[in-house]
CSV table of C-alpha atoms and ligand atoms in Angstrom, one decimal:
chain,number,residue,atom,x,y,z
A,1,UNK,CA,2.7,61.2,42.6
A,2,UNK,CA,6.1,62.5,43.4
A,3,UNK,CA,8.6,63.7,40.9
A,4,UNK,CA,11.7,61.9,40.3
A,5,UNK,CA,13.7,65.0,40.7
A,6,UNK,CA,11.8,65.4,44.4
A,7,UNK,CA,12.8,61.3,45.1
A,8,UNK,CA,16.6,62.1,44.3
A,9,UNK,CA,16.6,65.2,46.5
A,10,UNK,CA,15.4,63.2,49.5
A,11,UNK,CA,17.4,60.8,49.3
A,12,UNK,CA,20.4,62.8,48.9
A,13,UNK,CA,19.1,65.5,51.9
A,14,UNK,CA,19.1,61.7,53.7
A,15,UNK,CA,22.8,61.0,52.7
A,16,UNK,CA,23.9,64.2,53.4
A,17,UNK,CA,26.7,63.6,55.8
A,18,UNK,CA,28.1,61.4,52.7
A,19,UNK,CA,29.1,64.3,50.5
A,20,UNK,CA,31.9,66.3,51.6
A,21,UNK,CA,32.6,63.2,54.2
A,22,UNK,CA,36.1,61.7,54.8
A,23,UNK,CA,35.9,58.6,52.5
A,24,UNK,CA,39.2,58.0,51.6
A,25,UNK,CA,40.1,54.0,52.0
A,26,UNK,CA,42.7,55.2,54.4
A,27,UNK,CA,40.8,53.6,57.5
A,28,UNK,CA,40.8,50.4,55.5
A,29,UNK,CA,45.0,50.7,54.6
A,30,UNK,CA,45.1,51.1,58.6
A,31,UNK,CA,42.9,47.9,59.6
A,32,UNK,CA,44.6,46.4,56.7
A,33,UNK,CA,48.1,46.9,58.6
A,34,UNK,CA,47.2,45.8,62.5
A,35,UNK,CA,45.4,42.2,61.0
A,36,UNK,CA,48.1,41.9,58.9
A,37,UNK,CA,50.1,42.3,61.6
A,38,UNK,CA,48.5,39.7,63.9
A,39,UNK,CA,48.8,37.8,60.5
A,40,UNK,CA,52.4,38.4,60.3
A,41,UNK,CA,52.8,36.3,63.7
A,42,UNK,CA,50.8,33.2,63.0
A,43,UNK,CA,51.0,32.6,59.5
A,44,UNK,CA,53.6,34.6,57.8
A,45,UNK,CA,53.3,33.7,54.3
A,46,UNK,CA,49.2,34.1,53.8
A,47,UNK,CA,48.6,37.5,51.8
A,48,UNK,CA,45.6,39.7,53.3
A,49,UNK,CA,43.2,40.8,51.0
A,50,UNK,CA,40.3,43.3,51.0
A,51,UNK,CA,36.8,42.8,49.7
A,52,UNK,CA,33.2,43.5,50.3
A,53,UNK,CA,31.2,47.4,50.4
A,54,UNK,CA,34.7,49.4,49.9
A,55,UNK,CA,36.2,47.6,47.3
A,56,UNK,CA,33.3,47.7,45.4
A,57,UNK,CA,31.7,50.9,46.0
A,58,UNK,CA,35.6,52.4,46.0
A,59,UNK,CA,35.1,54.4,49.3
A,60,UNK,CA,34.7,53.7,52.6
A,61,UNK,CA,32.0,54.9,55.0
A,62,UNK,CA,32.8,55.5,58.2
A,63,UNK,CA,30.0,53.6,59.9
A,64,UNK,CA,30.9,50.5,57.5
A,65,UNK,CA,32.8,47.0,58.2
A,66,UNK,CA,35.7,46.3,56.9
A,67,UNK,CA,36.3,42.9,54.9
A,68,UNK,CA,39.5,40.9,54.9
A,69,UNK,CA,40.6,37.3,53.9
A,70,UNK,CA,44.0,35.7,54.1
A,71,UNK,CA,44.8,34.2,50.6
A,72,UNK,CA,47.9,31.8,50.3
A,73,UNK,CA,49.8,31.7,47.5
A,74,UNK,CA,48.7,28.9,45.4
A,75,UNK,CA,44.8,31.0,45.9
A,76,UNK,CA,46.0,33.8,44.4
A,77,UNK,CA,48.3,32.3,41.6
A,78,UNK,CA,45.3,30.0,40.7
A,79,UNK,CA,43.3,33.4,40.8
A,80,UNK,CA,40.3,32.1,38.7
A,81,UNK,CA,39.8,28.9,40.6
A,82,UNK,CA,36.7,28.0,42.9
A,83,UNK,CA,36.6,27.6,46.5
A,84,UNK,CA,36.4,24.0,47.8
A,85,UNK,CA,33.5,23.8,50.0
A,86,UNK,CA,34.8,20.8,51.8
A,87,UNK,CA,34.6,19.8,55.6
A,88,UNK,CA,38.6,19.4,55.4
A,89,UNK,CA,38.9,22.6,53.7
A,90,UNK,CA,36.8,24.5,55.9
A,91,UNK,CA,37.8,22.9,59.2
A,92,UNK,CA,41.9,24.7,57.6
A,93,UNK,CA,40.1,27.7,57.7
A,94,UNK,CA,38.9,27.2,61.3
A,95,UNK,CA,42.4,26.3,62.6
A,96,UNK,CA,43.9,28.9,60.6
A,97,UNK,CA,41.6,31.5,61.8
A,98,UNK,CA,41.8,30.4,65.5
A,99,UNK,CA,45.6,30.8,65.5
A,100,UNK,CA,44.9,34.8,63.9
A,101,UNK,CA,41.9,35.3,66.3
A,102,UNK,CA,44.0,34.2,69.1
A,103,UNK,CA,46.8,36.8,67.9
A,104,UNK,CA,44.7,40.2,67.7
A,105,UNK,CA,43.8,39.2,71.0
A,106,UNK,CA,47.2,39.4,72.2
A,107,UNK,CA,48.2,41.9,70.1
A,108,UNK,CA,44.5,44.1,71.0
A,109,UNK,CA,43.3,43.4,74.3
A,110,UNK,CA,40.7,46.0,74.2
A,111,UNK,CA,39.1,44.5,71.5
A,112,UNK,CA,36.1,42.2,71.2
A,113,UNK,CA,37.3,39.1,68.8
A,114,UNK,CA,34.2,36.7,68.0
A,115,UNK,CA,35.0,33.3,65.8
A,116,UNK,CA,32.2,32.3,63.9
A,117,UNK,CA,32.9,28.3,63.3
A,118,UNK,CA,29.7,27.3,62.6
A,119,UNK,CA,28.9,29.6,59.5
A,120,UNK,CA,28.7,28.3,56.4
A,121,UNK,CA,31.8,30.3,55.7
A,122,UNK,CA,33.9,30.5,58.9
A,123,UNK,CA,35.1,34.1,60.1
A,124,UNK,CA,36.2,35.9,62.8
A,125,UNK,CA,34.6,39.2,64.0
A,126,UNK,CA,36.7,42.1,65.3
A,127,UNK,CA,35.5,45.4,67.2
A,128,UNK,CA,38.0,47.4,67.2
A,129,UNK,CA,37.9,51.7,68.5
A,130,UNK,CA,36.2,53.2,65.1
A,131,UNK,CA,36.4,50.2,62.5
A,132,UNK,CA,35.1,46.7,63.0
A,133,UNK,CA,36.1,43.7,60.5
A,134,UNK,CA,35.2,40.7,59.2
A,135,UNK,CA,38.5,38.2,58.5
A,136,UNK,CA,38.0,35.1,56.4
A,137,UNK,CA,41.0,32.5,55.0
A,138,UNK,CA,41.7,31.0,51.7
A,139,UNK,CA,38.5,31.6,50.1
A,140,UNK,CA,38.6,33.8,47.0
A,141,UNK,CA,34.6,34.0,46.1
A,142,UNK,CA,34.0,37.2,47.8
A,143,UNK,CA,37.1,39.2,46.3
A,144,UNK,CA,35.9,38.1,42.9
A,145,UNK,CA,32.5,38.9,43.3
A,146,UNK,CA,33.3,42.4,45.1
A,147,UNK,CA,35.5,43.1,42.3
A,148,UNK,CA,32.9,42.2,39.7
A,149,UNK,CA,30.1,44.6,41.2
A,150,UNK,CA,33.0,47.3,41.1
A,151,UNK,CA,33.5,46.6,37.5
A,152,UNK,CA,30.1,46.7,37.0
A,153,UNK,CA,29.3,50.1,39.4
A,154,UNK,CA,32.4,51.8,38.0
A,155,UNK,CA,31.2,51.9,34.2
A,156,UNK,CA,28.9,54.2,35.5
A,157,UNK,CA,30.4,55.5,38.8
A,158,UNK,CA,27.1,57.9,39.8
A,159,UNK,CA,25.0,54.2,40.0
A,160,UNK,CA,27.0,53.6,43.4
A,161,UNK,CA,24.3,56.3,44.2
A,162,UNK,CA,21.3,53.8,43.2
A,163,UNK,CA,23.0,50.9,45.4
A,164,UNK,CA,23.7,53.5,48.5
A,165,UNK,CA,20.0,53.9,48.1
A,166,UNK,CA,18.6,50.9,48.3
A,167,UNK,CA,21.0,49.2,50.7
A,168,UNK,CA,20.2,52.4,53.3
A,169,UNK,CA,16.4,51.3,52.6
A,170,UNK,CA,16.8,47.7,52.8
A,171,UNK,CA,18.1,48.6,56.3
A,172,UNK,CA,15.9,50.8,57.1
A,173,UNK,CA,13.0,48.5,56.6
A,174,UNK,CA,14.1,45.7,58.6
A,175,UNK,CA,14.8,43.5,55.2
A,176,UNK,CA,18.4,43.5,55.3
A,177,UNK,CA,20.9,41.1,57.6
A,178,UNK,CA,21.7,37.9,58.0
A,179,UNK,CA,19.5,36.2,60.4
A,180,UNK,CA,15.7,37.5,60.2
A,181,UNK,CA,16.3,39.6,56.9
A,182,UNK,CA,15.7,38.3,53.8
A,183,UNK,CA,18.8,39.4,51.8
A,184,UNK,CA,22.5,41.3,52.9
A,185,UNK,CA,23.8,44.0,51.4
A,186,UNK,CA,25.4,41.8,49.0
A,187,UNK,CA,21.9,40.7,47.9
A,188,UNK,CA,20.9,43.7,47.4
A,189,UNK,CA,23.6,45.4,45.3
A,190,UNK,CA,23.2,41.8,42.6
A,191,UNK,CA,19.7,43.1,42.6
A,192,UNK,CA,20.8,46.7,42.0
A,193,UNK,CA,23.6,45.6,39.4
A,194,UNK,CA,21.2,43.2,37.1
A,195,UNK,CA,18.2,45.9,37.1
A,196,UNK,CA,20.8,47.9,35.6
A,197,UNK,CA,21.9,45.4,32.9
A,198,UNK,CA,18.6,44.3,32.3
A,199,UNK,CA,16.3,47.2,32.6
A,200,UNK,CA,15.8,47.5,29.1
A,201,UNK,CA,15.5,43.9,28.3
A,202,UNK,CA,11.8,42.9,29.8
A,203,UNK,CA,10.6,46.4,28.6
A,204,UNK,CA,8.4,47.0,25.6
A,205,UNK,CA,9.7,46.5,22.2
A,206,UNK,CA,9.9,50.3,21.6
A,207,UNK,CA,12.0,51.3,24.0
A,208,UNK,CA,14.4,53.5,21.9
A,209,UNK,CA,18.2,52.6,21.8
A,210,UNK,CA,21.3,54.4,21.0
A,211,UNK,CA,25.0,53.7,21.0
A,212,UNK,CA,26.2,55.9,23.5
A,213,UNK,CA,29.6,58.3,22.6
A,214,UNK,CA,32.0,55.9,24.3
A,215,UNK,CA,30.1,52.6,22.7
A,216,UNK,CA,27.9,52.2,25.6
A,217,UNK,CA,24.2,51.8,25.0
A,218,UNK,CA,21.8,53.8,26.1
A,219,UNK,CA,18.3,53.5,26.9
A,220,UNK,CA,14.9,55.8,27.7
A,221,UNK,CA,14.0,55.5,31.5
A,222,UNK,CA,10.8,57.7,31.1
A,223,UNK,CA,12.0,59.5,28.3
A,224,UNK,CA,16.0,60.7,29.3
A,225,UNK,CA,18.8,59.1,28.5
A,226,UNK,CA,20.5,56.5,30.6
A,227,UNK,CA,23.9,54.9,30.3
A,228,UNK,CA,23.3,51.1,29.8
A,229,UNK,CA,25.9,48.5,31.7
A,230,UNK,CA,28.1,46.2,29.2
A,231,UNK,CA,28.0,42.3,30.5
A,232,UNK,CA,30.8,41.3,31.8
A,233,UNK,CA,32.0,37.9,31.9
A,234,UNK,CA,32.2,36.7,35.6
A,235,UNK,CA,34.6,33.8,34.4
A,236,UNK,CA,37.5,36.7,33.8
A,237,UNK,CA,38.1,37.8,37.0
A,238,UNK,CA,41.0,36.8,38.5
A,239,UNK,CA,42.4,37.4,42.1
A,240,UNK,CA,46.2,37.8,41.1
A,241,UNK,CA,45.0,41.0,38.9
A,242,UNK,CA,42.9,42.3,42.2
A,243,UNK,CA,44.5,44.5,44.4
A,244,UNK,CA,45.1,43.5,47.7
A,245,UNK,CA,43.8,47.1,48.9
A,246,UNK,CA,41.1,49.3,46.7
A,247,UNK,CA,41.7,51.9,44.8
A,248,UNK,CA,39.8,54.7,45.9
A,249,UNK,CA,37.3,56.1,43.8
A,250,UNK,CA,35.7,59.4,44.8
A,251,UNK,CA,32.1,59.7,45.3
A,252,UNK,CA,30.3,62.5,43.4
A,253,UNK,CA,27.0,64.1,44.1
A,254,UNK,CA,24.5,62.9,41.3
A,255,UNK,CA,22.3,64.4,39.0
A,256,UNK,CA,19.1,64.4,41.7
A,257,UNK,CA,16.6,63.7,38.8
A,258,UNK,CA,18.7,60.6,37.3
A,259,UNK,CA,18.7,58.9,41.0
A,260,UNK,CA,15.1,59.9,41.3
A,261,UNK,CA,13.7,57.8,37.7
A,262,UNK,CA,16.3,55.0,38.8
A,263,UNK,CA,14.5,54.2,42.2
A,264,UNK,CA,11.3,54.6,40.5
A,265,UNK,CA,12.3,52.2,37.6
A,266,UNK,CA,14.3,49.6,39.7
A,267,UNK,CA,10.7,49.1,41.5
A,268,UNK,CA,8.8,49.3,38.6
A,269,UNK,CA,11.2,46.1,37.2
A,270,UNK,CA,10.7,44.0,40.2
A,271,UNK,CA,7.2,44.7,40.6
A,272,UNK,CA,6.0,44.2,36.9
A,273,UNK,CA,8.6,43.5,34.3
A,274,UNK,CA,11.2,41.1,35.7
A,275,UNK,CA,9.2,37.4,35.7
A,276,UNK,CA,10.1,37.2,39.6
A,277,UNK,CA,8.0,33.9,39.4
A,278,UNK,CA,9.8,32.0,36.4
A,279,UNK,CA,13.3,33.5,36.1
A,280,UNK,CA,16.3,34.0,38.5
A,281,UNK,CA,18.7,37.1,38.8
A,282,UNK,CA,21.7,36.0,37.9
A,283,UNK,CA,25.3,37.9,36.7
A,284,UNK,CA,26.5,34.7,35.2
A,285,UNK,CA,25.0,34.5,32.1
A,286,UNK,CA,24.3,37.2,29.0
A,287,UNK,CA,20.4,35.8,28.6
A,288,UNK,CA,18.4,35.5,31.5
A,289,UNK,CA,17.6,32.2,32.8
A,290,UNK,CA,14.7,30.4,34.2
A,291,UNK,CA,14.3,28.9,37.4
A,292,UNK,CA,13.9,26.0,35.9
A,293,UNK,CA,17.3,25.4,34.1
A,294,UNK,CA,18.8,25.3,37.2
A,295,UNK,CA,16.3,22.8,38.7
A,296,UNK,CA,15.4,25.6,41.7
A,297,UNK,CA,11.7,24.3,41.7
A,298,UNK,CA,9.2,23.7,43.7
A,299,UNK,CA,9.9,20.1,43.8
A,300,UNK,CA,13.3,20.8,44.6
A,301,UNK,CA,12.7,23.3,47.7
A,302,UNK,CA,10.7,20.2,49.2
A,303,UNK,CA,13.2,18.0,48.8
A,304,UNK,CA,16.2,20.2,50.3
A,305,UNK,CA,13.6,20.8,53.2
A,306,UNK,CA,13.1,17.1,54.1
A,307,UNK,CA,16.5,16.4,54.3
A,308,UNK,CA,18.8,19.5,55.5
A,309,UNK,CA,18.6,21.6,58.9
A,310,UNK,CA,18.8,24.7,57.1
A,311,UNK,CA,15.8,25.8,55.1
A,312,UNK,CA,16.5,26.5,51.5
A,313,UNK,CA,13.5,28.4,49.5
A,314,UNK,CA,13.7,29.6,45.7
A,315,UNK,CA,10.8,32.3,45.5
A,316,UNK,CA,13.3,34.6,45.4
A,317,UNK,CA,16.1,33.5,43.1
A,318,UNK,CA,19.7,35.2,42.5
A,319,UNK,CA,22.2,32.9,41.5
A,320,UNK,CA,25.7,33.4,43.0
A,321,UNK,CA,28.3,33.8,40.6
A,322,UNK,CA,30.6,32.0,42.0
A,323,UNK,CA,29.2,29.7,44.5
A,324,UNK,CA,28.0,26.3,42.7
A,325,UNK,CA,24.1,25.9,43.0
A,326,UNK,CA,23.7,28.4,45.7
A,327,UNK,CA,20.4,31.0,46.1
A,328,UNK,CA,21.5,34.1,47.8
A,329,UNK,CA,17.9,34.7,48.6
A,330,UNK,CA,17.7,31.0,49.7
A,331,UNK,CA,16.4,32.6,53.0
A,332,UNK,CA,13.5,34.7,51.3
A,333,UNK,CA,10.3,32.4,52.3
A,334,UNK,CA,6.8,32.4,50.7
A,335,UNK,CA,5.9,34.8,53.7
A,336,UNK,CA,8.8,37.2,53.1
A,337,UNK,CA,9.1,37.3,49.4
A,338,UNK,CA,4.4,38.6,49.8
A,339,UNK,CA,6.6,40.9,52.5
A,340,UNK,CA,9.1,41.6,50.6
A,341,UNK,CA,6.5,43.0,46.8
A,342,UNK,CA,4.7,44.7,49.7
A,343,UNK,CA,7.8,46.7,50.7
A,344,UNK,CA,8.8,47.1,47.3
A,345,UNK,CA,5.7,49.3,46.7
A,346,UNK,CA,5.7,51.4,49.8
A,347,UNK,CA,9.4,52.2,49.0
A,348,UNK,CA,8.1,53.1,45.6
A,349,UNK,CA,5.6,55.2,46.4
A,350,UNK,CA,7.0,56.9,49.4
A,351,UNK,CA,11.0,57.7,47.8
A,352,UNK,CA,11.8,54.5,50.0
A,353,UNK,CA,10.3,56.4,53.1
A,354,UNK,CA,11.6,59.0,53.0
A,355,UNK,CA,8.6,61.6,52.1
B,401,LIG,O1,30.1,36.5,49.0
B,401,LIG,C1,29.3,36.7,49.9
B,401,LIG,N1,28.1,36.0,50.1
B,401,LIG,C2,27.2,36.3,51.1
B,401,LIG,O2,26.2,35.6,51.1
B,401,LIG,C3,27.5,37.4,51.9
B,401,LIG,C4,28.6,38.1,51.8
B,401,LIG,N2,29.5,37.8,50.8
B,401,LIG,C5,30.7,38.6,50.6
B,401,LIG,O3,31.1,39.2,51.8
B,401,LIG,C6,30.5,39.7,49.6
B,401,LIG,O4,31.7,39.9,48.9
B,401,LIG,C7,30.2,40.9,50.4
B,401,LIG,O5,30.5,42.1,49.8
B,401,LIG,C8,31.2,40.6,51.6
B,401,LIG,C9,30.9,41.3,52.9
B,401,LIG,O6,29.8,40.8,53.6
B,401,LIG,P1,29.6,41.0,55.1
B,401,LIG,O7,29.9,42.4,55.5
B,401,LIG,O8,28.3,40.4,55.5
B,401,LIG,O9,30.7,40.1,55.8
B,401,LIG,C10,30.8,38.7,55.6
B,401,LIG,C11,31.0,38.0,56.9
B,401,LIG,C12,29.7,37.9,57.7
B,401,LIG,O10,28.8,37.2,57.0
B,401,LIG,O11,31.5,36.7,56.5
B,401,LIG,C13,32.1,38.3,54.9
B,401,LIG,O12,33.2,39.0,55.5
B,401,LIG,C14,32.2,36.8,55.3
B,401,LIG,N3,31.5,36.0,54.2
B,401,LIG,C15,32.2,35.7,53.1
B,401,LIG,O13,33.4,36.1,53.0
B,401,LIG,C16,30.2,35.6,54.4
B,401,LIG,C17,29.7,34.8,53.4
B,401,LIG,C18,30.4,34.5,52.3
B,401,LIG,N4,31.7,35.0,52.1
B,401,LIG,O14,29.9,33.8,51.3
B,402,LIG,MG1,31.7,42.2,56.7
C-alpha cells in the first residue's frame, strides 16, 4: 500500500512548476482592465467583478481562465439577493453581453470572442494572447459562492493543496468539463470543501477531538492531527463586502504527509462513509441532509425526464448554495456515478495516477 507521505510527494513532484511559479493575481488586474475597458464603452455604469478558481484559491495559474461578470449597481447594493432566473432577465444579459462582445472585438481584433446565448447562464468567451475569460452580467451566484469556498479554503490555506489535487485528477481522468464530464471544477472543490467539514462526522464514534489553539477543532485522520473547517453560513455573504479583484494569497508548499492522508481520506469518505445513496453534499446547511428532504428522488428524476430536453439525474447530489433546487451533479448518470466509485478507487489506490 503506498504511504501517505509517498502520495503527497507525487503529487507535489506533479505540481512542481506551481511552487516558485509567478502566481501573483497581476494577469487577472490586467484582463480585469482591457474588459473593463470594452465595458467602459458600452455600458458605463456596470461594475466588473472577479470570481471563479483565483478568487477562491487566491492565486492565479497561469494556464487558468479568468472569470468576470458585470454587476450593476442595485446587484451589488442588494449584495445578498438571488439571481432571477427569468427569460426577461436572462434575455438583459444577452443584449447586454452582445453590446460588450461586440466591443472587445473592436477594441481586440486578434482575439477570438464566442457568445454563448443558449447556456443556462449566458456568457461570452474570450481568447486573448496568454489569458482567456469567461464574462457574465448581473448575476451575483458565482461571486458568492467563489467567495464562500475562499472562506472556507483560507481557514486552512495549505487545503487549496487537497483541491489543486483533485481538480488536476478530475482532469486528468476525463471526469471533469462541462459537456461529457460528470462534474466542473466547481463541483469538485464543493466536494473537496464538505469532505473537509464533514470528515469527522460519518466517522466512528471514537474518533478523538480537540479544540484546536485558535478555537478550531481538530480531528485524527489516521492518527495526526488535522485542522477541522468552522461552518459557515452561506446566507452571510454579501457582494458589496467582496472585492471586485482578489486579494492574493500566496501559495505554500505543504506538509507532503498531511496532503498524502487527505487524498487517502477524501476517497475513503466517498467510497464508505458519506451515505452517497441517501444524502446530498450540500454547504447550505450545519446537518447533513437527505435526498429526500429536497424531493431529489427517484420519482422526481422521472418526472423532470418526461418533461424537459435536458436530462436532470440525482445519483450524485450537491446542492448549490445559491441556485434554488439546482444539482450540480445533475449531469452524473447511473452509468457515470458506477464510473465515477470506479475512478474513485483507482485514484485511491494509485496517488490519483500518479504512481
Ligand atoms: O456557479 C457556477 N456554477 C456552475 O455550474 C459552474 C460554474 N460556476 C461558477 O463559475 C463558479 O463560481 C466557478 O468558480 C466559476 C467558473 O467556472 P467556469 O470557469 O466553468 O466558467 C463559467 C462559464 C462557463 O461555464 O460560465 C462561468 O464564468 C460562467 N458560469 C457562471 O458564471 C457558468 C455557470 C454558472 N455561473 O452557474
Ligand atoms: Mg471560466
Amino acid at each position: 500500500m503506498l504511504s501517505p507521505a509517498a502520495i503527497g510527494k507525487a503529487i507535489l513532484d506533479h505540481h512542481a512548476s506551481l511552487i516558485g511559479a509567478d502566481l501573483s493575481v497581476k494577469r487577472v488586474h490586467d484582463a480585469h482592465s482591457l474588459v473593463k475597458n470594452s465595458l467602459d464603452s458600452v455600458a458605463p455604469d456596470l461594475k466588473l467583478y472577479t470570481f471563479g478558481s483565483s478568487t477562491v484559491f487566491g492565486f492565479h495559474e497561469p494556464k487558468s481562465d479568468v472569470d468576470f461578470v458585470a454587476l450593476r449597481q442595485e446587484d451589488i447594493v442588494d449584495g445578498k439577493g438571488g439571481d432571477s432566473t427569468s427569460q426577461l432577465a436572462k434575455g438583459l444579459q444577452t443584449q447586454v453581453l452582445a453590446k460588450l462582445a461586440a466591443s472587445v472585438r473592436q477594441k481586440n481584433v486578434q482575439w477570438a470572442v464566442e457568445e454563448v446565448r443558449r447556456a443556462r447562464v449566458p456568457v461570452v468567451k474570450v481568447k486573448a494572447p496568454h489569458i482567456d475569460f469567461d464574462i457574465t452580467a448581473h448575476r451575483r451566484n458565482g461571486v458568492r459562492n467563489s467567495a464562500l469556498l475562499r472562506h472556507y479554503l483560507t481557514q486552512v490555506p495549505e487545503n487549496r493543496w487537497l483541491s489543486i489535487a483533485i481538480k488536476s485528477w478530475s482532469k486528468r481522468v476525463g471526469m471533469n468539463g462541462p459537456v461529457g464530464g460528470y462534474l466542473t471544477s466547481y463541483g469538485f472543490n464543493i466536494l473537496v470543501v464538505y469532505y473537509l467539514l464533514h470528515r469527522r462526522r460519518h466517522e466512528q464514534p471514537e474518533v478523538e477531538q480537540k479544540e484546536g489553539q485558535d478555537g478550531a477543532a481538530s480531528a485524527s485522520v489516521d492518527g495526526k492531527q488535522q485542522k477541522e473547517l468552522t461552518f459557515i453560513d452561506k446566507d452571510t455573504l454579501d457582494v458589496s463586502l467582496i472585492p471586485p479583484i482578489p486579494e492574493y494569497l500566496a501559495l505554500e508548499p505543504p506538509n507532503p504527509e498531511t496532503l498524502g492522508e487527505q487524498v487517502l481520506d477524501f476517497f475513503d469518505f466517498y467510497l464508505s462513509r458519506f451515505p452517497m445513496e441517501s444524502h446530498v453534499i450540500s454547504l447550505s446547511h450545519k446537518e447533513p441532509i437527505t435526498k429526500q428532504s429536497l424531493n431529489w428522488t427517484k420519482t422526481a428524476e422521472d418526472m423532470k425526464n418526461n418533461t424537459s430536453m435536458e436530462k436532470v439525474f440525482y445519483r450524485l447530489c450537491i446542492e448549490d448554495p445559491y441556485e434554488v433546487n439546482l444539482n450540480v451533479g445533475r449531469n452524473v448518470s447511473p452509468f457515470k456515478f458506477d464510473l465515477m466509485k470506479k475512478h474513485f478507487v483507482k485514484g485511491r489506490a494509485t496517488a490519483l495516477g500518479l504512481l
